[in-house]
Amino acid sequence: MQIEKKYRLFSFIYLLGFPVAGILVGILFAYMLDLVNGGINSLGYQISIILWGGYGLYGGIYGFISMRKMHLSYKTHEKYKSSQNKGL
């Protein structure tokens, strides 16, 4: 059951944490550009937030799919081990 709790925690991090972190990075990146270059228009802010948020979303989905494959592989391995032990 400990694996299931970790799986849920990491699922939450991948599917919610990565996109939120991407949006925050986009806001910080736009703010830094605003400080360095002078005035930046609202389209620049929107593009920065959308691009960084999209990157965070992509990273979260990719990580979730990879974790899901590992989790299913682990569960299959555990079932195989338990079926081998029953035969003894």
PDB file of N, CA and C in Angstrom, residues 4-35:
ATOM      1  N   GLU A   4       1.187   2.701  -3.424  1.00  0.00           N
ATOM      2  CA  GLU A   4      -0.006   3.406  -3.915  1.00  0.00           C
ATOM      3  C   GLU A   4      -0.039   4.855  -3.428  1.00  0.00           C
ATOM      4  N   LYS A   5       0.375   5.092  -2.191  1.00  0.00           N
ATOM      5  CA  LYS A   5       0.404   6.456  -1.672  1.00  0.00           C
ATOM      6  C   LYS A   5       1.434   7.297  -2.410  1.00  0.00           C
ATOM      7  N   LYS A   6       2.602   6.713  -2.663  1.00  0.00           N
ATOM      8  CA  LYS A   6       3.634   7.429  -3.407  1.00  0.00           C
ATOM      9  C   LYS A   6       3.167   7.703  -4.834  1.00  0.00           C
ATOM     10  N   TYR A   7       2.472   6.739  -5.419  1.00  0.00           N
ATOM     11  CA  TYR A   7       1.968   6.899  -6.779  1.00  0.00           C
ATOM     12  C   TYR A   7       0.978   8.060  -6.847  1.00  0.00           C
ATOM     13  N   ARG A   8       0.089   8.149  -5.876  1.00  0.00           N
ATOM     14  CA  ARG A   8      -0.884   9.252  -5.855  1.00  0.00           C
ATOM     15  C   ARG A   8      -0.202  10.587  -5.632  1.00  0.00           C
ATOM     16  N   LEU A   9       0.784  10.617  -4.745  1.00  0.00           N
ATOM     17  CA  LEU A   9       1.503  11.856  -4.476  1.00  0.00           C
ATOM     18  C   LEU A   9       2.237  12.342  -5.729  1.00  0.00           C
ATOM     19  N   PHE A  10       2.957  11.442  -6.372  1.00  0.00           N
ATOM     20  CA  PHE A  10       3.690  11.837  -7.568  1.00  0.00           C
ATOM     21  C   PHE A  10       2.750  12.175  -8.720  1.00  0.00           C
ATOM     22  N   SER A  11       1.617  11.507  -8.805  1.00  0.00           N
ATOM     23  CA  SER A  11       0.624  11.871  -9.820  1.00  0.00           C
ATOM     24  C   SER A  11       0.142  13.295  -9.608  1.00  0.00           C
ATOM     25  N   PHE A  12      -0.122  13.645  -8.367  1.00  0.00           N
ATOM     26  CA  PHE A  12      -0.547  15.004  -8.038  1.00  0.00           C
ATOM     27  C   PHE A  12       0.530  16.019  -8.408  1.00  0.00           C
ATOM     28  N   ILE A  13       1.781  15.687  -8.094  1.00  0.00           N
ATOM     29  CA  ILE A  13       2.885  16.596  -8.405  1.00  0.00           C
ATOM     30  C   ILE A  13       3.035  16.762  -9.912  1.00  0.00           C
ATOM     31  N   TYR A  14       3.006  15.654 -10.639  1.00  0.00           N
ATOM     32  CA  TYR A  14       3.183  15.734 -12.092  1.00  0.00           C
ATOM     33  C   TYR A  14       2.036  16.480 -12.767  1.00  0.00           C
ATOM     34  N   LEU A  15       0.810  16.168 -12.397  1.00  0.00           N
ATOM     35  CA  LEU A  15      -0.332  16.720 -13.121  1.00  0.00           C
ATOM     36  C   LEU A  15      -0.746  18.113 -12.661  1.00  0.00           C
ATOM     37  N   LEU A  16      -0.377  18.506 -11.451  1.00  0.00           N
ATOM     38  CA  LEU A  16      -0.743  19.842 -10.989  1.00  0.00           C
ATOM     39  C   LEU A  16       0.486  20.709 -10.727  1.00  0.00           C
ATOM     40  N   GLY A  17       1.493  20.134 -10.128  1.00  0.00           N
ATOM     41  CA  GLY A  17       2.673  20.903  -9.747  1.00  0.00           C
ATOM     42  C   GLY A  17       3.493  21.408 -10.920  1.00  0.00           C
ATOM     43  N   PHE A  18       3.712  20.565 -11.915  1.00  0.00           N
ATOM     44  CA  PHE A  18       4.526  20.978 -13.055  1.00  0.00           C
ATOM     45  C   PHE A  18       3.887  22.112 -13.850  1.00  0.00           C
ATOM     46  N   PRO A  19       2.594  22.039 -14.189  1.00  0.00           N
ATOM     47  CA  PRO A  19       1.996  23.181 -14.908  1.00  0.00           C
ATOM     48  C   PRO A  19       1.986  24.471 -14.087  1.00  0.00           C
ATOM     49  N   VAL A  20       1.716  24.377 -12.796  1.00  0.00           N
ATOM     50  CA  VAL A  20       1.723  25.576 -11.956  1.00  0.00           C
ATOM     51  C   VAL A  20       3.138  26.151 -11.882  1.00  0.00           C
ATOM     52  N   ALA A  21       4.128  25.288 -11.736  1.00  0.00           N
ATOM     53  CA  ALA A  21       5.516  25.756 -11.714  1.00  0.00           C
ATOM     54  C   ALA A  21       5.885  26.402 -13.051  1.00  0.00           C
ATOM     55  N   GLY A  22       5.411  25.824 -14.152  1.00  0.00           N
ATOM     56  CA  GLY A  22       5.675  26.409 -15.465  1.00  0.00           C
ATOM     57  C   GLY A  22       5.069  27.793 -15.604  1.00  0.00           C
ATOM     58  N   ILE A  23       3.857  27.969 -15.113  1.00  0.00           N
ATOM     59  CA  ILE A  23       3.207  29.284 -15.165  1.00  0.00           C
ATOM     60  C   ILE A  23       3.973  30.288 -14.304  1.00  0.00           C
ATOM     61  N   LEU A  24       4.420  29.864 -13.127  1.00  0.00           N
ATOM     62  CA  LEU A  24       5.195  30.763 -12.264  1.00  0.00           C
ATOM     63  C   LEU A  24       6.524  31.160 -12.910  1.00  0.00           C
ATOM     64  N   VAL A  25       7.175  30.206 -13.564  1.00  0.00           N
ATOM     65  CA  VAL A  25       8.414  30.523 -14.279  1.00  0.00           C
ATOM     66  C   VAL A  25       8.125  31.504 -15.410  1.00  0.00           C
ATOM     67  N   GLY A  26       7.001  31.323 -16.104  1.00  0.00           N
ATOM     68  CA  GLY A  26       6.623  32.250 -17.165  1.00  0.00           C
ATOM     69  C   GLY A  26       6.405  33.656 -16.649  1.00  0.00           C
ATOM     70  N   ILE A  27       5.769  33.772 -15.495  1.00  0.00           N
ATOM     71  CA  ILE A  27       5.554  35.091 -14.891  1.00  0.00           C
ATOM     72  C   ILE A  27       6.887  35.725 -14.506  1.00  0.00           C
ATOM     73  N   LEU A  28       7.768  34.934 -13.890  1.00  0.00           N
ATOM     74  CA  LEU A  28       9.079  35.464 -13.500  1.00  0.00           C
ATOM     75  C   LEU A  28       9.914  35.847 -14.717  1.00  0.00           C
ATOM     76  N   PHE A  29       9.857  35.028 -15.754  1.00  0.00           N
ATOM     77  CA  PHE A  29      10.603  35.310 -16.980  1.00  0.00           C
ATOM     78  C   PHE A  29      10.108  36.603 -17.622  1.00  0.00           C
ATOM     79  N   ALA A  30       8.808  36.788 -17.687  1.00  0.00           N
ATOM     80  CA  ALA A  30       8.243  38.017 -18.253  1.00  0.00           C
ATOM     81  C   ALA A  30       8.618  39.224 -17.391  1.00  0.00           C
ATOM     82  N   TYR A  31       8.615  39.044 -16.092  1.00  0.00           N
ATOM     83  CA  TYR A  31       8.988  40.137 -15.188  1.00  0.00           C
ATOM     84  C   TYR A  31      10.451  40.529 -15.400  1.00  0.00           C
ATOM     85  N   MET A  32      11.328  39.530 -15.542  1.00  0.00           N
ATOM     86  CA  MET A  32      12.748  39.815 -15.787  1.00  0.00           C
ATOM     87  C   MET A  32      12.937  40.525 -17.120  1.00  0.00           C
ATOM     88  N   LEU A  33      12.223  40.074 -18.146  1.00  0.00           N
ATOM     89  CA  LEU A  33      12.306  40.766 -19.439  1.00  0.00           C
ATOM     90  C   LEU A  33      11.817  42.201 -19.313  1.00  0.00           C
ATOM     91  N   ASP A  34      10.797  42.404 -18.524  1.00  0.00           N
ATOM     92  CA  ASP A  34      10.268  43.743 -18.320  1.00  0.00           C
ATOM     93  C   ASP A  34      11.299  44.633 -17.625  1.00  0.00           C
ATOM     94  N   LEU A  35      12.007  44.070 -16.652  1.00  0.00           N
ATOM     95  CA  LEU A  35      13.033  44.851 -15.947  1.00  0.00           C
ATOM     96  C   LEU A  35      14.223  45.176 -16.855  1.00  0.00           C
TER      97      LEU A  35
END
